[in-house]
Amino acid sequence: MFVLRGNQNKQKMPLSSVNFMLGPQNRNCCQSPITGFINTLLLLGLLLAQQPLQTGGQSTTSNILSLLNKTEKNPTDHCVVEINNITVYKSIGSIWVSPKDACALHSCDLNKQGEPQEVIRKDNCGDFYCDIDSEVRPKEGSCCGECVRTKCRFKDQVYDVGQTWHNADDCTLNECSLLPNGQPMINTYKKSCPPLPRNCPLDLIYTETCCQYCNSSSVARNLYRNDDLNIETDDIWTEEFYTNHPCNRDCQANGEPKRCFYTFVVEWYETLSKACYECPNNITDCQRPHCITGDGITRSITVVNRMMPGPTIEVCQNDVIVVDVKNHLLGESTTIHWHGMHMKENPYMDGVPHITQCPISPHSTFRYTFKAENSGTHFWHSHTGMQRGDGVFGALIVKKPKIEEPHGHLYDFDLTEHKMIVQDWVHVPGISMFASHHHSNGDNKPLNLLINGKGRYYKAIWEKIKKEEKQEVRSNVPNEESKSTTRQPKIITSTTTTTTTSERTPYTGLVYTEKSSTAYPSDEATPATTEEEDDVVFLHPLDDSTLSNMRIRQNEISRLARLAQLDQYRSSTENVKESTINNKKIEESLKSEEIPDDSIGLERTKRAIDGEIPLHFIPLQTYNVKRGFRYRFRLINAEFLNCPIKISIDNHTLTAFNSDGFDFEAVDVGSIVTYAGERFDFVVNADQPVGNYWIRLKGLMDCDERFTSAFQVAILHYDGAPNEEPKEDLGYHHEPKGIELNAMNQGPGHVDSLTIAEINALPIYDKVPGIDRDALKPVADYKFFVYYDFYRKDHPEFHPSEYYGMDANMSNTSRVFTPQLNHISLKFPSVALLPARNEVDDSMFCNETSLEQKGIDCRKEFCKCHHVLQVPLNSIVELIVIDEGFTYDANHPFHLHGNAFRVVGLERLGANVTVEMIKQLDRYNLLKRNLVRPPVKDTVTIPDGGYTIIRFEAHNPGFWLFHCHIEFHAEIGMALVLKVGDNDEMVPVPKNFPTCHDYMPNDNDDESSNSGEQNSNNNSTSSPLGDGSNSALRNYYNRSLMVGGVVLLLNLLRSF
């Protein structure tokens, strides 16, 4: 529509001076709409009368538009402009806005020559801004947009949507949330205070954040009262309890540290227990307290507070953490190690049995008290037996104010729910697998992976679909000749009726393309034999439209899961046949509808009584994000077997910036490889289209395609996306794009990968004790070559030479090679070294040098003793850790207790290497060392056939374990102890600290007399370095016994 704009002076003007312009640009109409309309008609008549219409094919409308815009044939006081592809004459002084660009302001002005000229000015919105709780959003027809409130403001503080904060004045918890119309609002929740202990004295009650608490550390314990009365440390066993723990708060600069109390009850438990009710058929039942799903296969587990992972401890730096560990295990001891805490002030809290403390006996409680000095992502776990692999682990996150975070600018949110604890998973207790592997022909290969204790057993699901597809092919194809050589994908879905109140659509089935078949060997030395190279299995998620086609017979998946479990006891699928009557019986029963009662060692799902456990309904871990924001993820590797994990997220880049609690220069990567004991922090930018994306875990080494092809997934869910699973293919062979950080068994210099040694630490660590610039001087004070491999030796526990040594006539699957450091297996003493250090003579210790001086050649004999390296306090120590790599193509992560270290070198020289070669390279200065800002870690991998060099200042006095973090290796002695400083330089033993020792009285002793005096003067005794079975060590053991006897005699004389 055209609008007539009158002259600003409202004087009569000739027709040629009348200006027309498009309505949207006219804001100065000076007449009423009716008057303007009449004037327009009159003007049209005048124009038509003065200039008749042309009829040479031009429409009447076009002529009218042309006439409307013409005032003079050759104007000298107008600008000729184009608006919406129409030529328009603008009078001098006219101003208008372009309909195509709201930021372009047009005007008709005279140039220096006095000629009319169109001038365009751009508005850069430099003076346009919004309040701190609002953001600029685009608006149609507006140049600078409009301000939209997107955050909450409370007492001059601004909070993001989803952020919570405490109001100490009125004891409420506030949350910034969104109304249905998208406007932010503040929800307020009244805080619920825990009850005071009934036995807390009035003088020990104090008020903090509007609640009253009891100073439990000062409460005298009554040995005769019931433990349940100790309410101040009896936790509620739910994830919500620990998320809302008073110590899980926003850390403030110069804030007062808190004393944070927790109770850990360690006990045997079960996956899919009765606490799960109808899970997974009713998906909401899977979220019930005490319900641990695992991957859907029932098995016995060991857990803390009936949670897996266990309780998350999330505190601020310099808080004091107090954890009462109650051992409710049946006849089994335990300890808890705080992985990442260096225990500078209290080394007795490190949690290593027989090194820093005695094991916690059943029916007893041990209190751990320590300061959370090292900020970052850490975790706690059992340091006893296979308990870590059975579920005794959890996150330990030490935060600091975001303003003090070196990379705080990289992310918008650091949420508790964005922790990611990954673990390898088997379907029997870890000690059962350990015994089968070392004493029989069982394997040591993880069957599956879990994320925060959740996952699906895709191998069993795939086997089910494969079997159904084969049956479908047989039923549809009448003869062999008509079968196609190429198998087509077959859609299999479930007809199982499920009741669910969850918003998320459960996983319903898989489409597969069959390309491969894999055997599962039971020993590292026997690689798997695979079929055709192009056979690879991909799993595809199904949508709801295919559900009606799935056919699953009664208890089929349950039987299949039990069949899959049988794989870990077979050397390969080709060796099954008819090896034993029992196995034959099992195989036959798996083909029938009945399950024999004498099927010993196979899983029996409890829900098989009422129906099968639908493995495809087992819930996956889901992480929620909102598009446009950046999130910090905390990755923790709690594995206990040799299964490095590669993690990636579909269509997303990972910005890695921290490992083991220490920041490094941020790097964008496509995937991260993490080894047992490592932690990584990375940022995920939610910048992709709203949807659901797979978070993928791929197992390497003992989990790779030679063995179990273990993989797992979680879901990255964007706010606003449908509640369904991603549609992209699932499978082990998925390869993410981009750089691979911390690549396995690779050295530096690759374009598609980065080793941990190739990243740069931040300068802030140049003044941190233990890892400062002093630790990077050209030559260390002490240098140790620590080399290892799997050695063919008659281990007296697993291969007694007189009965079934390594050279006995047996299958390769029954032989166990021994991993050792410098050909020495660590023997743990009967006492706890740190608290009993004054009762243990240093002559009890051994190492490669001391044994050589005594004429003992551990390369030829099996050696097991108290392997200790001693260094002075504050000395600079360099460890050159070498993987000789002759026996297996393996990989070992090593963890140092009590100190972080700099990774100054890492290289793979070939398939294998010898310590002599490394020493020779070092003599010629050919070992590469980076002494300029090398990364800081406490757990690092050693490439097979290569080396890793670590440096640190031994500033923390005590006895500290250095060990492989693969539990099967550490438990049989792949470790050593680093003694830092002299005994009198170490922290004094806490009062009434527990002791442990051997009790070996002589036959002539009167056991009934002087027992109290004996106990008071001999709280611990030393044990010999070995069991005496090795003739080469026997004389050494006798000398050690003599020394121990002298020490005992001196103690007795001292008592008189």
XYZ file of C-alpha atoms in Angstrom, residues 310-855:
546
model
C 28.824 -45.556 45.702
C 28.057 -42.207 47.343
C 29.466 -39.120 45.676
C 31.550 -36.958 47.983
C 31.501 -33.417 46.625
C 33.180 -30.768 48.761
C 35.107 -27.521 48.518
C 38.875 -27.331 48.658
C 40.266 -27.442 52.223
C 37.101 -28.962 53.663
C 37.756 -31.758 56.147
C 36.236 -35.072 55.066
C 35.234 -37.555 57.779
C 34.091 -40.995 56.628
C 33.156 -43.815 58.969
C 33.643 -47.079 57.067
C 31.621 -49.928 58.562
C 32.589 -53.383 57.370
C 29.477 -55.555 57.057
C 31.124 -58.077 54.756
C 30.919 -61.714 55.704
C 34.412 -62.680 56.810
C 36.290 -60.288 54.523
C 38.350 -57.215 55.364
C 38.393 -53.952 53.439
C 40.047 -50.518 53.165
C 39.225 -47.361 51.206
C 41.826 -45.457 49.172
C 41.165 -41.813 48.303
C 42.580 -41.773 44.789
C 44.011 -38.325 44.052
C 44.411 -37.221 47.677
C 48.105 -37.092 48.647
C 47.484 -37.159 52.405
C 50.298 -34.728 53.168
C 49.038 -34.039 56.684
C 47.742 -37.507 57.534
C 49.422 -40.320 55.574
C 47.685 -42.939 57.745
C 44.467 -42.229 55.840
C 45.778 -43.388 52.442
C 43.902 -46.670 52.723
C 46.486 -49.246 51.572
C 46.303 -52.380 53.739
C 49.564 -53.371 55.425
C 51.277 -50.229 54.145
C 49.498 -47.264 55.763
C 46.959 -49.097 57.924
C 45.730 -52.504 58.976
C 42.735 -53.908 57.082
C 39.306 -53.082 58.486
C 38.049 -56.348 59.959
C 34.435 -57.498 59.616
C 32.041 -56.050 62.210
C 34.373 -53.090 62.864
C 34.491 -49.414 61.899
C 37.420 -47.251 60.804
C 37.199 -43.476 60.605
C 39.048 -41.735 57.765
C 39.725 -38.043 58.402
C 41.639 -35.911 55.931
C 41.722 -32.479 54.333
C 40.562 -32.134 50.728
C 43.719 -30.350 49.600
C 43.872 -31.271 45.916
C 41.057 -29.813 43.860
C 39.743 -31.645 40.828
C 38.055 -34.867 39.789
C 39.096 -37.817 41.954
C 37.486 -40.975 43.261
C 37.533 -43.357 46.193
C 37.704 -47.114 45.910
C 38.477 -50.250 47.853
C 42.150 -51.168 47.911
C 41.466 -54.737 48.998
C 41.213 -57.725 46.684
C 38.746 -57.473 43.807
C 36.275 -55.251 45.659
C 36.764 -52.317 43.295
C 35.695 -54.494 40.383
C 32.657 -55.685 42.349
C 31.381 -52.147 42.935
C 33.210 -50.508 45.874
C 34.016 -47.129 44.321
C 32.546 -43.652 43.947
C 33.316 -40.082 42.903
C 35.354 -37.700 45.051
C 35.068 -34.194 43.614
C 36.912 -31.310 45.219
C 35.769 -27.972 43.852
C 37.011 -24.435 44.199
C 35.392 -21.083 43.341
C 34.833 -20.811 39.607
C 36.704 -17.534 39.564
C 39.785 -19.523 40.638
C 39.334 -22.211 37.992
C 41.942 -21.629 35.253
C 39.499 -22.864 32.606
C 36.298 -21.612 34.198
C 35.657 -19.428 31.157
C 35.298 -22.504 28.933
C 32.020 -23.738 30.445
C 28.732 -22.407 31.741
C 27.738 -25.283 34.026
C 29.583 -27.702 36.314
C 26.801 -30.005 37.496
C 26.947 -32.979 39.844
C 24.900 -35.090 37.415
C 27.531 -34.686 34.700
C 30.027 -37.040 36.311
C 30.804 -40.107 34.221
C 32.249 -43.136 36.049
C 33.152 -45.922 33.627
C 33.956 -49.494 34.618
C 34.551 -52.881 33.058
C 32.027 -55.547 33.986
C 31.871 -59.317 34.346
C 29.007 -61.535 35.434
C 30.673 -63.288 38.352
C 32.356 -61.907 41.488
C 35.864 -60.681 40.770
C 37.510 -63.145 43.145
C 35.791 -66.029 41.332
C 37.161 -64.810 38.016
C 40.596 -64.287 39.587
C 40.686 -67.828 40.998
C 39.484 -69.363 37.737
C 42.102 -67.483 35.713
C 45.061 -68.196 37.983
C 44.218 -71.719 39.120
C 42.393 -73.085 36.085
C 41.844 -72.065 32.481
C 39.411 -69.196 32.999
C 40.022 -65.968 31.116
C 40.478 -62.426 32.385
C 38.495 -60.580 29.711
C 35.712 -58.121 30.633
C 32.405 -58.978 28.995
C 30.884 -55.524 29.139
C 31.274 -51.867 30.133
C 29.045 -49.738 32.357
C 28.523 -45.990 32.739
C 27.530 -44.941 36.262
C 26.582 -48.550 36.915
C 24.238 -48.740 33.918
C 24.383 -50.324 30.512
C 23.059 -53.045 28.254
C 24.549 -56.414 27.479
C 24.536 -55.915 23.734
C 26.353 -59.187 23.069
C 23.397 -61.173 24.409
C 20.923 -58.951 22.595
C 22.855 -59.370 19.356
C 23.089 -63.143 19.787
C 19.326 -63.281 20.256
C 18.659 -61.299 17.107
C 21.160 -63.342 15.142
C 19.489 -66.556 16.232
C 16.029 -65.242 15.361
C 17.259 -64.097 11.967
C 18.686 -67.513 11.164
C 15.410 -69.158 12.129
C 13.542 -66.689 9.932
C 15.813 -67.478 6.986
C 15.281 -71.234 7.442
C 11.521 -70.873 7.582
C 11.307 -68.628 4.525
C 13.818 -70.363 2.198
C 12.674 -73.806 0.862
C 16.089 -75.085 -0.274
C 19.791 -74.278 -0.187
C 19.992 -73.196 -3.812
C 17.517 -70.390 -3.316
C 19.380 -68.810 -0.439
C 20.919 -65.444 -1.226
C 24.638 -65.071 -0.703
C 24.126 -61.675 0.929
C 22.120 -61.498 4.135
C 19.629 -58.684 4.399
C 18.937 -56.909 7.689
C 16.003 -58.348 9.548
C 13.893 -56.248 11.904
C 13.204 -57.967 15.200
C 10.994 -56.346 17.786
C 9.353 -57.345 21.020
C 5.764 -58.231 21.754
C 6.420 -58.090 25.477
C 3.909 -55.837 27.183
C 5.596 -53.400 29.513
C 4.276 -50.934 32.040
C 6.243 -47.749 32.214
C 5.639 -44.334 33.673
C 8.882 -42.910 32.400
C 8.869 -40.205 29.756
C 11.791 -41.773 27.943
C 11.042 -44.453 25.398
C 12.948 -47.603 26.396
C 15.212 -49.342 23.973
C 12.977 -51.648 21.999
C 15.166 -53.768 19.798
C 17.858 -53.825 17.162
C 18.302 -54.149 13.435
C 21.576 -55.784 12.573
C 23.776 -56.294 9.568
C 25.822 -59.440 10.048
C 29.412 -59.168 8.922
C 31.545 -60.926 11.530
C 31.957 -63.679 14.038
C 34.415 -63.487 16.922
C 35.919 -66.136 19.138
C 36.712 -65.492 22.772
C 40.066 -66.942 23.910
C 40.743 -67.414 27.571
C 44.386 -66.409 27.629
C 46.403 -63.481 26.334
C 48.848 -65.794 24.601
C 46.184 -67.341 22.365
C 44.826 -64.764 19.930
C 41.332 -65.316 18.651
C 40.629 -66.849 15.293
C 38.108 -64.839 13.315
C 36.086 -65.659 10.270
C 35.838 -63.565 7.113
C 37.445 -60.159 7.442
C 34.461 -58.244 6.122
C 32.113 -59.688 8.728
C 31.245 -56.897 11.160
C 28.110 -56.607 13.261
C 26.381 -53.263 13.573
C 23.422 -52.766 15.874
C 20.734 -50.286 14.903
C 18.103 -48.878 17.257
C 14.499 -49.564 16.323
C 11.640 -47.131 16.463
C 8.186 -47.849 17.837
C 6.748 -48.852 14.453
C 8.669 -52.141 14.482
C 7.647 -53.332 17.942
C 4.834 -55.533 16.718
C 7.184 -57.734 14.671
C 9.495 -58.959 17.438
C 9.210 -62.575 18.522
C 10.893 -63.647 21.746
C 10.156 -67.065 23.208
C 9.643 -67.538 26.926
C 12.942 -67.197 28.880
C 15.014 -67.083 25.651
C 17.063 -64.030 26.627
C 17.626 -65.428 30.113
C 18.971 -68.674 28.691
C 21.057 -66.768 26.163
C 22.625 -64.633 28.876
C 23.617 -67.780 30.741
C 25.068 -69.217 27.550
C 27.063 -66.035 26.997
C 28.428 -66.284 30.522
C 29.766 -69.731 29.667
C 32.039 -68.099 27.069
C 34.482 -66.770 29.652
C 35.361 -70.326 30.689
C 36.072 -71.533 27.150
C 39.398 -71.182 25.439
C 37.581 -70.494 22.155
C 34.258 -71.252 20.540
C 35.865 -74.033 18.558
C 36.921 -75.908 21.696
C 33.439 -76.266 23.170
C 32.119 -79.381 21.369
C 31.621 -82.102 24.002
C 34.452 -81.453 26.462
C 32.592 -82.581 29.560
C 29.332 -84.270 30.381
C 28.225 -81.258 32.377
C 28.818 -78.832 29.516
C 27.010 -81.134 27.118
C 24.093 -81.234 29.504
C 24.034 -77.442 29.670
C 24.179 -77.071 25.901
C 21.269 -79.471 25.480
C 19.228 -77.697 28.107
C 19.791 -74.372 26.384
C 18.100 -75.766 23.283
C 15.091 -76.955 25.249
C 12.439 -75.122 27.158
C 13.571 -76.501 30.528
C 16.576 -75.457 32.589
C 18.304 -78.173 34.628
C 18.564 -77.698 38.350
C 22.161 -78.937 38.374
C 23.489 -76.193 36.071
C 26.135 -75.089 38.509
C 27.918 -71.778 37.848
C 25.283 -70.318 35.516
C 23.264 -67.158 36.208
C 19.622 -67.721 37.068
C 17.563 -64.574 36.681
C 15.064 -64.157 39.473
C 12.441 -62.774 37.166
C 12.550 -66.003 35.167
C 9.956 -67.252 37.652
C 7.385 -64.713 36.488
C 8.946 -63.946 33.102
C 12.146 -63.054 31.351
C 14.344 -60.043 32.005
C 14.122 -57.996 28.804
C 17.740 -56.912 28.468
C 16.820 -54.357 25.814
C 14.727 -52.464 28.405
C 17.591 -52.008 30.880
C 17.942 -48.206 31.274
C 20.893 -46.305 29.881
C 22.628 -43.363 31.540
C 21.267 -40.057 30.203
C 22.905 -36.626 30.420
C 20.671 -33.605 29.912
C 21.903 -30.397 28.289
C 20.342 -27.281 26.837
C 21.285 -25.997 23.423
C 23.585 -22.979 23.466
C 25.324 -23.791 26.753
C 28.653 -25.428 27.590
C 28.962 -28.173 30.198
C 31.869 -29.548 32.200
C 31.975 -33.340 32.278
C 34.062 -35.278 34.800
C 35.278 -38.669 33.549
C 36.502 -41.268 36.073
C 37.916 -44.661 35.090
C 37.204 -47.166 37.891
C 38.114 -50.310 35.927
C 39.933 -53.237 37.516
C 40.982 -55.236 34.425
C 43.061 -54.459 31.324
C 40.458 -52.659 29.232
C 41.341 -49.067 28.231
C 38.246 -47.173 27.123
C 37.878 -44.770 24.214
C 35.064 -42.261 24.742
C 33.414 -40.031 22.129
C 30.113 -38.212 21.569
C 28.421 -38.233 18.185
C 28.663 -34.878 16.345
C 30.392 -33.196 19.299
C 33.950 -32.140 20.003
C 35.459 -32.725 23.444
C 37.495 -29.840 24.837
C 39.860 -31.578 27.265
C 41.593 -29.373 29.848
C 42.288 -31.364 33.015
C 43.595 -34.796 33.977
C 43.949 -36.266 37.462
C 43.024 -32.882 38.945
C 45.665 -30.830 37.097
C 44.870 -28.398 34.293
C 46.684 -28.316 30.980
C 46.337 -26.193 27.869
C 42.906 -26.989 26.482
C 42.784 -29.098 23.327
C 39.826 -29.998 21.104
C 39.696 -33.719 20.378
C 37.303 -36.216 18.884
C 37.909 -38.909 21.509
C 39.780 -39.604 24.744
C 41.386 -42.888 25.756
C 41.351 -43.434 29.500
C 43.090 -46.125 31.548
C 42.259 -47.610 34.961
C 42.677 -44.953 37.656
C 42.787 -41.937 35.308
C 40.443 -38.976 35.319
C 39.758 -36.421 32.602
C 37.687 -33.239 32.580
C 36.309 -31.975 29.288
C 33.751 -29.482 28.008
C 30.838 -30.384 25.761
C 29.429 -27.462 23.792
C 25.735 -28.109 23.179
C 25.825 -26.373 19.800
C 24.214 -29.069 17.658
C 20.577 -29.250 16.524
C 18.212 -30.220 19.323
C 18.135 -33.997 19.476
C 19.599 -37.102 21.130
C 23.186 -38.219 20.559
C 25.094 -41.374 21.481
C 27.894 -41.148 24.011
C 30.055 -44.099 22.977
C 32.485 -46.224 24.979
C 34.763 -48.631 23.139
C 36.861 -51.172 25.018
C 40.463 -51.720 23.906
C 43.181 -54.299 24.677
C 41.451 -57.223 26.463
C 38.082 -55.798 25.379
C 38.905 -55.451 21.671
C 37.701 -57.463 18.676
C 40.170 -60.288 19.416
C 38.261 -61.059 22.582
C 34.915 -59.599 23.676
C 34.367 -56.477 21.498
C 32.971 -54.734 24.570
C 31.251 -51.405 24.041
C 28.602 -49.328 25.778
C 26.545 -46.198 25.185
C 24.847 -43.407 27.103
C 22.634 -40.630 25.755
C 23.288 -36.902 25.443
C 19.758 -35.490 25.531
C 19.030 -31.916 24.460
C 16.236 -30.081 26.235
C 13.270 -30.069 23.876
C 14.268 -33.240 22.022
C 11.861 -36.206 21.854
C 12.170 -38.723 24.679
C 13.623 -41.435 22.494
C 16.984 -42.979 21.798
C 19.250 -41.866 18.943
C 18.729 -43.534 15.576
C 22.392 -43.890 14.618
C 23.957 -47.339 14.285
C 25.425 -49.089 17.296
C 28.447 -51.335 17.120
C 31.952 -51.960 18.346
C 33.610 -50.815 15.119
C 32.382 -47.220 15.243
C 35.367 -44.865 14.862
C 34.997 -41.219 15.946
C 36.482 -38.411 13.902
C 39.136 -36.005 15.126
C 42.252 -36.264 17.267
C 42.538 -39.119 19.756
C 43.939 -37.943 23.110
C 46.034 -40.307 25.254
C 46.251 -42.886 22.465
C 47.123 -46.442 23.469
C 50.597 -47.824 22.779
C 51.661 -44.888 20.626
C 54.501 -42.437 20.861
C 54.461 -38.747 19.931
C 54.462 -37.279 16.445
C 51.213 -38.669 14.995
C 48.854 -36.265 13.207
C 45.710 -38.078 14.357
C 46.615 -38.619 18.014
C 48.224 -37.005 21.043
C 50.056 -38.702 23.886
C 49.649 -37.329 27.371
C 53.303 -36.211 27.237
C 52.581 -33.908 24.284
C 50.270 -31.576 26.173
C 51.498 -28.603 28.216
C 50.779 -27.973 31.879
C 49.763 -24.505 33.014
C 52.424 -22.265 34.588
C 50.489 -22.202 37.889
C 52.117 -25.515 38.891
C 55.656 -24.165 38.685
C 55.442 -23.239 42.369
C 53.441 -26.191 43.703
C 55.508 -28.363 46.113
C 56.343 -31.759 44.712
C 55.924 -30.761 41.068
C 57.481 -27.285 40.957
C 60.357 -26.115 38.782
C 62.861 -27.737 41.134
C 61.586 -31.143 40.038
C 62.547 -30.284 36.440
C 66.227 -29.606 36.908
C 68.470 -31.204 34.247
C 69.534 -34.180 36.345
C 67.459 -35.767 39.109
C 68.967 -36.624 42.478
C 67.826 -40.242 42.227
C 67.060 -42.211 39.085
C 65.477 -45.670 39.060
C 64.858 -47.956 36.105
C 61.619 -49.834 36.803
C 61.035 -52.449 34.134
C 58.463 -55.199 33.811
C 56.912 -57.885 31.661
C 55.016 -61.151 32.040
C 57.646 -63.737 32.966
C 57.591 -67.496 32.546
C 58.287 -68.476 36.139
C 57.042 -71.085 38.551
C 54.995 -68.879 40.825
C 54.690 -70.940 44.033
C 51.015 -70.021 44.423
C 49.884 -70.759 40.875
C 52.573 -73.065 39.481
C 54.325 -75.019 42.256
C 57.229 -76.592 40.404
C 56.989 -79.995 42.111
C 53.372 -80.492 40.983
C 52.404 -78.410 37.960
C 55.135 -75.962 37.015
C 55.183 -73.849 33.867
C 56.977 -76.642 31.978
C 54.440 -79.281 32.930
C 52.413 -80.939 30.222
C 49.345 -78.676 30.176
C 47.445 -76.455 27.759
C 48.518 -72.882 27.104
C 45.230 -71.671 28.546
C 46.224 -73.054 31.936
C 49.607 -71.327 32.075
C 49.800 -68.018 33.912
C 52.765 -65.742 33.279
C 53.789 -63.603 36.256
C 53.925 -59.782 35.959
C 56.805 -58.384 38.066
C 58.694 -55.134 38.574
C 62.429 -55.742 38.123
C 61.705 -59.493 38.410
C 60.405 -58.994 41.976
C 56.889 -59.620 43.271
C 55.884 -57.397 46.162
C 55.183 -59.241 49.389
C 52.966 -57.288 51.761
C 54.126 -57.474 55.385
C 51.949 -58.772 58.189
C 52.235 -55.400 59.916
C 51.274 -51.980 58.568
C 54.617 -50.462 57.552
C 53.862 -46.823 58.315
C 52.517 -47.093 61.873
C 54.872 -50.010 62.729
C 57.949 -48.503 61.070
C 59.955 -48.390 64.294
C 59.481 -52.140 64.789
C 60.591 -52.976 61.228
C 64.277 -52.921 60.379
C 65.254 -51.626 56.942
C 67.205 -54.839 56.379
C 63.817 -56.488 55.918
C 63.403 -54.574 52.659
C 64.676 -55.702 49.291
C 65.210 -54.340 45.805
C 67.136 -55.361 42.715
C 70.427 -53.992 44.022
C 70.200 -55.530 47.488
C 69.323 -58.943 46.081
C 72.209 -58.830 43.612
C 74.563 -57.985 46.461
C 73.399 -61.141 48.209
C 74.023 -63.241 45.102
